Coordinates of N, CA and C in Angstrom, one line a residue:
M1 N 122.6 96.5 174.2 CA 123.5 97.3 173.4 C 123.2 97.1 171.9
V2 N 123.0 98.2 171.2 CA 122.5 98.1 169.9 C 123.3 97.3 169.0
L3 N 124.6 97.5 168.9 CA 125.5 96.8 168.0 C 125.6 95.4 168.3
A4 N 125.6 95.0 169.6 CA 125.7 93.6 169.9 C 124.5 92.9 169.6
A5 N 123.3 93.5 169.8 CA 122.1 92.8 169.6 C 121.6 92.8 168.2
L6 N 122.1 93.7 167.4 CA 121.5 93.9 166.0 C 121.6 92.6 165.2
G7 N 122.7 91.9 165.4 CA 122.9 90.7 164.6 C 121.8 89.7 164.9
L8 N 121.0 89.8 165.9 CA 119.9 88.9 166.2 C 118.6 89.3 165.7
V9 N 118.6 90.5 165.0 CA 117.3 91.0 164.6 C 116.6 90.1 163.6
Y10 N 117.3 89.5 162.7 CA 116.6 88.6 161.7 C 115.9 87.4 162.4
L11 N 116.4 87.0 163.6 CA 115.8 85.9 164.3 C 114.4 86.4 164.9
A12 N 114.4 87.6 165.2 CA 113.2 88.1 166.0 C 112.1 88.7 165.0
L13 N 112.4 88.8 163.8 CA 111.4 89.4 162.9 C 110.4 88.3 162.5
P14 N 109.1 88.5 162.9 CA 108.1 87.5 162.7 C 107.6 87.5 161.3
S15 N 107.1 86.4 160.8 CA 106.4 86.4 159.5 C 105.0 86.9 159.7
P16 N 104.4 87.6 158.8 CA 103.0 88.0 158.9 C 102.1 86.9 158.9
S17 N 100.9 87.1 159.6 CA 99.9 86.0 159.6 C 99.4 85.7 158.2
N18 N 99.1 84.5 158.0 CA 98.6 84.0 156.7 C 97.4 84.9 156.2
G19 N 97.4 85.3 155.0 CA 96.3 86.1 154.4 C 96.3 87.5 154.8
Q20 N 97.3 88.0 155.5 CA 97.4 89.4 155.9 C 98.6 90.0 155.2
D21 N 98.3 91.1 154.5 CA 99.3 91.9 153.8 C 99.6 93.1 154.6
P22 N 100.9 93.6 154.6 CA 101.2 94.8 155.2 C 100.4 96.0 154.7
A23 N 100.1 96.9 155.6 CA 99.3 98.0 155.2 C 100.0 98.9 154.2
S24 N 99.3 99.6 153.4 CA 100.0 100.4 152.3 C 100.9 101.5 153.0
A25 N 102.0 101.8 152.3 CA 102.9 102.8 152.8 C 102.4 104.2 152.8
P26 N 102.8 105.0 153.6 CA 102.3 106.4 153.6 C 102.7 107.1 152.3
S27 N 101.9 108.0 151.8 CA 102.2 108.7 150.6 C 103.3 109.8 150.7
A28 N 103.4 110.3 151.9 CA 104.5 111.3 152.2 C 104.7 111.5 153.6
T29 N 105.8 112.1 154.0 CA 106.1 112.5 155.3 C 106.3 114.0 155.4
A30 N 106.1 114.5 156.6 CA 106.3 115.9 156.8 C 107.7 116.3 156.6
T31 N 107.9 117.4 156.0 CA 109.3 117.9 155.9 C 109.5 119.0 156.9
A32 N 110.7 119.2 157.3 CA 111.0 120.3 158.2 C 112.4 120.9 157.9
T33 N 112.6 122.1 158.3 CA 113.9 122.7 158.1 C 114.6 122.7 159.4
A34 N 115.9 122.2 159.3 CA 116.7 122.2 160.5 C 117.8 123.2 160.4
T35 N 118.3 123.7 161.5 CA 119.4 124.6 161.5 C 120.7 123.8 161.5
A36 N 121.5 124.0 160.4 CA 122.7 123.3 160.3 C 123.9 124.2 160.7
Q37 N 124.9 123.5 161.2 CA 126.1 124.2 161.6 C 126.8 124.6 160.3
A38 N 127.3 125.9 160.2 CA 128.0 126.3 159.1 C 129.2 125.5 158.8
G39 N 129.6 125.4 157.5 CA 130.8 124.6 157.2 C 130.4 123.2 156.6
Q40 N 131.4 122.5 156.4 CA 131.3 121.2 155.7 C 131.6 120.0 156.7
S41 N 131.4 118.8 156.1 CA 131.8 117.6 156.9 C 133.3 117.5 156.9
A42 N 133.8 116.5 157.6 CA 135.2 116.3 157.7 C 135.9 116.0 156.4
C43 N 135.1 115.5 155.4 CA 135.7 115.2 154.1 C 135.2 116.2 153.0
G44 N 134.7 117.3 153.5 CA 134.4 118.4 152.5 C 133.0 118.4 151.9
L45 N 132.1 117.5 152.4 CA 130.8 117.5 151.8 C 130.0 118.7 152.3
P46 N 129.3 119.4 151.4 CA 128.5 120.5 151.8 C 127.3 120.1 152.7
A47 N 126.8 121.1 153.5 CA 125.7 120.8 154.4 C 124.5 120.2 153.6
G48 N 124.2 120.8 152.5 CA 123.1 120.2 151.7 C 121.7 120.6 152.1
D49 N 120.7 119.9 151.6 CA 119.3 120.2 151.9 C 119.0 119.9 153.4
Q50 N 118.4 120.8 154.1 CA 118.1 120.6 155.5 C 116.7 120.2 155.8
R51 N 116.0 119.9 154.7 CA 114.6 119.4 154.9 C 114.7 117.9 155.2
Y52 N 113.7 117.4 155.9 CA 113.7 115.9 156.1 C 113.4 115.2 154.8
P53 N 114.1 114.1 154.6 CA 113.9 113.3 153.4 C 112.5 112.7 153.5
S54 N 111.9 112.4 152.3 CA 110.5 111.9 152.3 C 110.4 110.9 151.2
V55 N 109.1 110.5 150.9 CA 108.9 109.5 149.8 C 109.5 109.9 148.5
G56 N 110.1 109.0 147.8 CA 110.7 109.2 146.5 C 112.1 109.7 146.6
L57 N 112.7 109.6 147.8 CA 114.1 110.0 147.9 C 115.0 109.3 146.9
P58 N 115.6 110.0 145.9 CA 116.4 109.3 144.9 C 117.7 108.8 145.6
T59 N 117.9 107.5 145.4 CA 119.0 106.8 146.1 C 119.8 105.9 145.2
K60 N 121.1 105.9 145.2 CA 121.9 104.9 144.6 C 122.3 103.9 145.7
W61 N 122.2 102.6 145.4 CA 122.4 101.6 146.4 C 123.6 100.7 146.0
E62 N 124.3 100.2 147.0 CA 125.4 99.2 146.7 C 125.4 98.2 148.0
L63 N 126.1 97.1 147.8 CA 126.1 96.1 148.9 C 127.2 96.4 149.9
L64 N 126.8 96.3 151.1 CA 127.8 96.2 152.2 C 127.5 94.8 152.8
G65 N 128.4 93.9 152.6 CA 128.1 92.5 152.9 C 127.0 92.1 152.0
R66 N 125.9 91.7 152.6 CA 124.7 91.3 151.8 C 123.6 92.2 151.9
V67 N 123.8 93.4 152.5 CA 122.8 94.4 152.8 C 123.0 95.5 151.8
A68 N 121.9 95.9 151.1 CA 122.0 97.1 150.3 C 122.0 98.4 151.1
V69 N 122.9 99.3 150.8 CA 123.1 100.5 151.6 C 123.1 101.7 150.6
P70 N 122.7 102.9 151.1 CA 122.7 104.1 150.2 C 124.2 104.6 150.1
T71 N 124.4 105.2 148.9 CA 125.8 105.8 148.7 C 125.7 107.0 147.8
D72 N 126.4 108.0 148.2 CA 126.5 109.2 147.4 C 127.8 109.9 147.8
P73 N 129.0 109.4 147.4 CA 130.3 109.8 148.0 C 130.6 111.3 147.8
K74 N 130.0 111.9 146.8 CA 130.4 113.4 146.6 C 129.3 114.3 147.0
G75 N 128.2 113.7 147.6 CA 127.1 114.6 148.1 C 126.7 114.3 149.5
I76 N 125.9 113.2 149.7 CA 125.4 112.9 151.0 C 126.4 112.0 151.8
G77 N 127.1 111.2 151.2 CA 128.1 110.3 151.8 C 127.7 108.8 151.6
P78 N 128.5 107.9 152.0 CA 129.8 108.1 152.8 C 130.9 108.7 151.9
G79 N 131.6 109.7 152.4 CA 132.6 110.4 151.6 C 133.9 109.6 151.7
R80 N 134.1 108.7 152.6 CA 135.3 107.9 152.8 C 134.9 106.5 153.0
T81 N 135.5 105.6 152.2 CA 135.3 104.2 152.3 C 136.6 103.4 152.3
D82 N 136.8 102.6 153.4 CA 138.0 101.8 153.5 C 137.6 100.4 153.8
G83 N 137.4 99.6 152.8 CA 136.9 98.2 152.9 C 135.5 98.3 153.4
N84 N 135.1 97.8 154.6 CA 133.8 97.8 155.1 C 133.5 99.0 156.0
V85 N 134.5 99.8 156.2 CA 134.4 101.0 157.0 C 133.9 102.2 156.1
R86 N 132.7 102.7 156.3 CA 132.1 103.7 155.5 C 131.8 104.9 156.4
I87 N 132.5 106.0 156.3 CA 132.3 107.2 157.2 C 132.2 108.5 156.4
C88 N 131.9 109.5 157.1 CA 131.9 110.9 156.6 C 130.6 111.2 155.8
Y89 N 129.7 111.8 156.5 CA 128.4 112.1 155.9 C 128.0 113.6 155.9
Q90 N 127.1 114.0 155.1 CA 126.6 115.3 155.0 C 126.0 115.7 156.3
H91 N 126.1 117.0 156.7 CA 125.5 117.5 157.9 C 124.1 118.0 157.6
S92 N 123.2 117.0 157.5 CA 121.8 117.2 157.1 C 121.0 116.0 157.6
P93 N 119.7 116.2 157.7 CA 118.8 115.0 158.0 C 119.1 113.8 157.1
T94 N 119.3 114.1 155.8 CA 119.5 112.9 154.9 C 120.9 112.3 155.2
G95 N 121.9 113.2 155.5 CA 123.2 112.6 155.9 C 123.1 111.7 157.1
A96 N 122.3 112.1 158.1 CA 122.1 111.3 159.3 C 121.4 110.0 158.9
L97 N 120.5 110.0 158.0 CA 119.8 108.8 157.5 C 120.8 107.9 156.8
Y98 N 121.6 108.4 155.9 CA 122.6 107.6 155.2 C 123.6 106.9 156.2
A99 N 124.0 107.7 157.2 CA 124.9 107.2 158.2 C 124.2 106.1 159.0
A100 N 123.0 106.3 159.4 CA 122.3 105.2 160.2 C 122.1 104.0 159.4
A101 N 121.8 104.1 158.1 CA 121.6 102.9 157.3 C 122.9 102.1 157.1
N102 N 124.0 102.8 157.0 CA 125.3 102.1 156.8 C 125.7 101.5 158.1
I103 N 125.4 102.2 159.3 CA 125.8 101.6 160.6 C 125.0 100.4 160.8
A104 N 123.7 100.4 160.5 CA 122.8 99.2 160.7 C 123.4 98.0 159.9
A105 N 123.7 98.3 158.6 CA 124.2 97.2 157.7 C 125.5 96.6 158.2
A106 N 126.4 97.5 158.7 CA 127.7 97.1 159.2 C 127.6 96.0 160.3
A107 N 126.5 96.1 161.1 CA 126.4 95.2 162.2 C 126.2 93.7 161.7
F108 N 125.8 93.5 160.5 CA 125.7 92.2 160.0 C 126.9 91.6 159.4
L109 N 128.0 92.3 159.5 CA 129.3 91.8 159.0 C 129.9 90.9 160.1
P110 N 130.9 90.0 159.7 CA 131.5 89.2 160.7 C 132.2 89.9 161.8
D111 N 132.8 91.1 161.5 CA 133.4 91.9 162.5 C 132.7 93.2 162.7
G112 N 131.3 93.1 162.6 CA 130.5 94.3 162.7 C 130.5 95.0 164.0
E113 N 130.6 94.3 165.1 CA 130.6 95.0 166.4 C 131.9 95.8 166.5
S114 N 133.0 95.2 166.2 CA 134.3 95.9 166.3 C 134.3 97.2 165.4
I115 N 133.9 97.0 164.1 CA 133.8 98.2 163.2 C 132.9 99.2 163.8
G116 N 131.7 98.8 164.3 CA 130.7 99.7 164.8 C 131.3 100.6 165.9
V117 N 131.9 99.9 166.9 CA 132.4 100.6 168.1 C 133.7 101.5 167.7
K118 N 134.6 100.9 167.0 CA 135.9 101.5 166.8 C 135.8 102.7 165.8
D119 N 135.1 102.4 164.7 CA 135.1 103.3 163.6 C 133.8 104.2 163.4
L120 N 132.7 103.7 163.9 CA 131.4 104.3 163.6 C 130.7 105.0 164.8
S121 N 131.4 104.9 166.0 CA 130.8 105.4 167.2 C 131.4 106.7 167.7
A122 N 130.7 107.5 168.4 CA 131.2 108.7 169.0 C 132.0 108.4 170.3
P123 N 133.0 109.2 170.6 CA 133.7 109.0 171.8 C 132.8 109.0 173.1
G124 N 133.1 108.2 174.0 CA 132.3 108.1 175.2 C 132.8 107.0 176.1
P125 N 132.3 106.9 177.4 CA 132.8 105.9 178.3 C 132.6 104.5 177.9
R126 N 131.5 104.1 177.3 CA 131.3 102.7 176.9 C 132.1 102.3 175.7
R127 N 132.4 103.3 174.8 CA 133.3 103.0 173.7 C 134.7 102.8 174.2
D128 N 135.1 103.6 175.2 CA 136.5 103.5 175.8 C 136.6 102.1 176.5
Q129 N 135.5 101.7 177.2 CA 135.6 100.4 177.9 C 135.7 99.3 176.9
F130 N 134.9 99.4 175.8 CA 135.0 98.3 174.8 C 136.4 98.2 174.2
L131 N 137.0 99.3 173.8 CA 138.3 99.4 173.2 C 139.4 98.9 174.1
A132 N 139.2 99.1 175.4 CA 140.2 98.7 176.4 C 140.1 97.2 176.7
S133 N 138.9 96.6 176.6 CA 138.7 95.2 176.8 C 137.7 94.7 175.8
P134 N 138.1 94.5 174.6 CA 137.1 94.1 173.5 C 136.7 92.6 173.8
R135 N 135.4 92.4 173.5 CA 134.9 91.0 173.7 C 135.5 90.1 172.5
P136 N 135.5 88.8 172.8 CA 135.9 87.9 171.7 C 135.0 88.1 170.5
S137 N 135.5 87.9 169.3 CA 134.7 88.0 168.1 C 133.6 87.0 168.1
A138 N 132.4 87.5 167.8 CA 131.2 86.7 167.8 C 131.1 86.1 166.4
A139 N 130.3 85.0 166.2 CA 130.1 84.5 164.9 C 129.2 85.5 164.1
A140 N 129.5 85.5 162.8 CA 128.7 86.4 162.0 C 127.2 86.0 162.0
P141 N 126.4 87.0 162.0 CA 124.9 86.7 162.0 C 124.6 85.9 160.8
D142 N 123.7 84.9 161.0 CA 123.2 84.1 159.9 C 122.3 84.9 159.0
Q143 N 122.7 85.1 157.8 CA 121.9 85.9 156.9 C 121.1 85.0 155.9
S144 N 120.9 83.8 156.3 CA 120.2 82.9 155.3 C 118.8 83.4 155.0
Q145 N 118.2 84.1 155.9 CA 116.9 84.7 155.6 C 116.9 86.0 154.8
G146 N 118.1 86.6 154.8 CA 118.2 87.9 154.1 C 117.5 89.1 154.7
V147 N 118.2 89.8 155.5 CA 117.7 91.1 156.1 C 118.1 92.2 155.2
Q148 N 117.1 93.1 155.0 CA 117.3 94.3 154.2 C 116.6 95.5 154.8
I149 N 117.1 96.7 154.4 CA 116.4 97.9 154.8 C 115.1 98.1 154.0
G150 N 114.1 98.5 154.7 CA 112.8 98.6 154.0 C 112.1 99.9 154.1
G151 N 112.7 100.8 155.0 CA 112.1 102.1 155.2 C 112.8 102.9 156.3
F152 N 112.3 104.1 156.6 CA 112.9 104.9 157.6 C 112.0 105.9 158.2
Q153 N 112.3 106.4 159.4 CA 111.7 107.5 160.0 C 112.8 108.4 160.6
I154 N 112.7 109.7 160.4 CA 113.6 110.7 161.2 C 112.8 111.1 162.4
Q155 N 113.2 110.4 163.5 CA 112.5 110.6 164.8 C 112.8 112.0 165.4
A156 N 114.1 112.5 165.3 CA 114.5 113.8 165.8 C 115.7 114.2 165.1
Y157 N 115.9 115.5 164.9 CA 117.1 116.0 164.3 C 117.4 117.4 164.8
A158 N 118.6 117.6 165.2 CA 119.1 118.9 165.7 C 120.5 119.1 165.2
D159 N 121.1 120.2 165.5 CA 122.4 120.6 165.0 C 123.5 119.5 165.3
Q160 N 123.5 119.0 166.5 CA 124.5 118.1 167.0 C 124.0 116.7 167.3
A161 N 122.8 116.4 167.1 CA 122.2 115.1 167.4 C 121.1 114.7 166.5
A162 N 120.9 113.4 166.3 CA 119.7 113.0 165.5 C 119.3 111.6 166.0
S163 N 118.1 111.2 165.8 CA 117.6 109.9 166.1 C 116.9 109.4 164.8
V164 N 117.4 108.3 164.3 CA 116.9 107.7 163.0 C 116.4 106.3 163.3
V165 N 115.2 106.0 162.8 CA 114.6 104.7 162.9 C 114.7 104.0 161.5
I166 N 115.3 102.9 161.5 CA 115.5 102.1 160.2 C 114.5 100.9 160.3
G167 N 113.6 100.8 159.3 CA 112.7 99.7 159.2 C 113.4 98.5 158.5
L168 N 113.4 97.3 159.0 CA 114.0 96.2 158.5 C 113.0 95.1 158.0
K169 N 113.4 94.4 157.0 CA 112.5 93.3 156.5 C 113.4 92.1 156.3
N170 N 112.8 90.9 156.4 CA 113.5 89.7 156.0 C 112.8 89.0 154.9
S171 N 113.5 88.0 154.3 CA 113.0 87.3 153.2 C 111.8 86.4 153.5
Q172 N 111.5 86.2 154.8 CA 110.3 85.4 155.2 C 109.1 86.3 155.5
G173 N 109.2 87.6 155.2 CA 108.1 88.5 155.4 C 108.0 89.1 156.8
G174 N 109.1 89.0 157.6 CA 109.1 89.6 158.9 C 109.6 91.0 158.9
Y175 N 109.3 91.8 160.0 CA 109.7 93.2 160.0 C 110.2 93.6 161.4
G176 N 111.1 94.5 161.4 CA 111.7 95.0 162.6 C 111.9 96.5 162.5
S177 N 112.1 97.1 163.7 CA 112.4 98.6 163.8 C 113.6 98.8 164.7
L178 N 114.6 99.5 164.1 CA 115.9 99.7 164.8 C 116.1 101.2 164.9
T179 N 116.1 101.7 166.2 CA 116.4 103.1 166.5 C 117.8 103.4 166.8
L180 N 118.4 104.3 166.0 CA 119.8 104.6 166.2 C 120.0 106.1 166.6
P181 N 120.5 106.3 167.8 CA 120.9 107.7 168.2 C 122.2 108.1 167.6
L182 N 122.3 109.3 167.1 CA 123.5 109.7 166.4 C 124.0 111.1 167.0
K183 N 125.3 111.3 166.9 CA 125.9 112.6 167.3 C 126.7 113.1 166.2
W184 N 126.8 114.4 166.0 CA 127.6 115.1 165.0 C 129.0 115.4 165.7
V185 N 130.0 114.6 165.4 CA 131.3 114.7 166.1 C 132.4 114.9 165.0
N186 N 133.2 116.0 165.2 CA 134.3 116.2 164.3 C 133.9 116.1 162.8
G187 N 132.8 116.7 162.5 CA 132.4 116.7 161.1 C 131.9 115.4 160.5
D188 N 131.2 114.6 161.4 CA 130.7 113.4 160.9 C 129.6 112.9 161.8
W189 N 128.6 112.1 161.3 CA 127.6 111.5 162.1 C 128.1 110.2 162.6
K190 N 128.1 110.0 164.0 CA 128.5 108.8 164.6 C 127.4 108.2 165.5
L191 N 127.5 106.9 165.7 CA 126.5 106.3 166.6 C 126.8 106.8 168.1
D192 N 125.8 107.2 168.8 CA 125.9 107.5 170.2 C 125.9 106.3 171.0
Y193 N 127.1 105.7 171.2 CA 127.2 104.3 171.9 C 126.7 104.4 173.3
D194 N 126.7 105.5 173.9 CA 126.3 105.7 175.3 C 124.8 105.8 175.5
S195 N 124.1 106.0 174.4 CA 122.7 106.1 174.5 C 122.0 104.8 174.3
S196 N 120.8 104.7 174.6 CA 120.0 103.5 174.5 C 119.3 103.5 173.2
G197 N 119.7 102.7 172.2 CA 118.9 102.5 171.0 C 117.9 101.4 171.3
S198 N 117.1 101.1 170.3 CA 116.1 100.0 170.6 C 115.9 99.2 169.3
I199 N 115.6 97.9 169.5 CA 115.2 97.0 168.5 C 113.9 96.4 168.8
T200 N 112.9 96.5 168.0 CA 111.6 95.9 168.2 C 111.1 95.2 167.0
T201 N 110.2 94.3 167.1 CA 109.5 93.7 166.0 C 108.2 94.5 165.7
V202 N 107.9 94.6 164.5 CA 106.6 95.3 164.1 C 105.9 94.5 163.1
N203 N 104.6 94.8 163.0 CA 103.7 94.0 162.1 C 104.0 94.2 160.7
D204 N 104.3 95.5 160.4 CA 104.6 95.9 159.0 C 105.4 97.2 159.0
L205 N 105.7 97.7 157.9 CA 106.4 99.0 157.8 C 105.5 100.1 157.3
S206 N 104.2 100.0 157.6 CA 103.3 101.0 157.1 C 103.6 102.4 157.7
S207 N 104.2 102.5 158.8 CA 104.5 103.8 159.4 C 105.8 104.4 159.0
F208 N 106.5 103.7 158.1 CA 107.8 104.1 157.6 C 107.7 104.7 156.2
V209 N 108.6 105.6 156.0 CA 108.8 106.1 154.6 C 109.4 104.9 153.8
P210 N 108.8 104.4 152.8 CA 109.4 103.3 152.0 C 110.7 103.6 151.4
W211 N 111.7 102.8 151.6 CA 113.1 103.1 151.1 C 113.9 101.8 151.1
S212 N 114.2 101.3 149.9 CA 114.9 100.0 149.9 C 115.7 99.9 148.6
G213 N 116.8 99.2 148.7 CA 117.6 98.9 147.5 C 117.6 97.4 147.1
A214 N 116.8 96.6 147.9 CA 116.8 95.2 147.6 C 115.4 94.6 148.0

């Protein structure tokens, strides 16, 4: 389960071999036009640019816990912030990216799994099961190595669903890949808790669009 396992990502990210540097980042990614549902997000954000985000995406960053996350409350999102709960994103590929990045960072909070399921996930059987019988609070992930977002891929995007891959890096030079399936539900991007996301280690982030606030 993505949210439960994400806190262990920093442990699994290997350091690169001595004398080997990550390959250079790609200069650009393909852009595509997606068909967006007419109307706005739940908090009134316009649909915005429907092209895939690419290299040079202008981004303002702020900390969620110790992880830098993207923020544009009047444009891309999150349009609503209540403590560590950051919701309501633009109905666009970039909105899905911002949602995925904030969901990933939330998992490193002490109550990250509870926030992720209750506030950031789409309705579904597994979410209902968790809310009916929540697990005991787990210890906060050890962030002594410092995990940060390092890049992204838009794996798939459609009107009601998206798949975003977040590249992760740690302070020891290790890298990971986190795939987050999303649904457009009631005017917002939510984690599809019933789908199988994936967490893997990678040698570098050369296949990702470089994107980082720390």
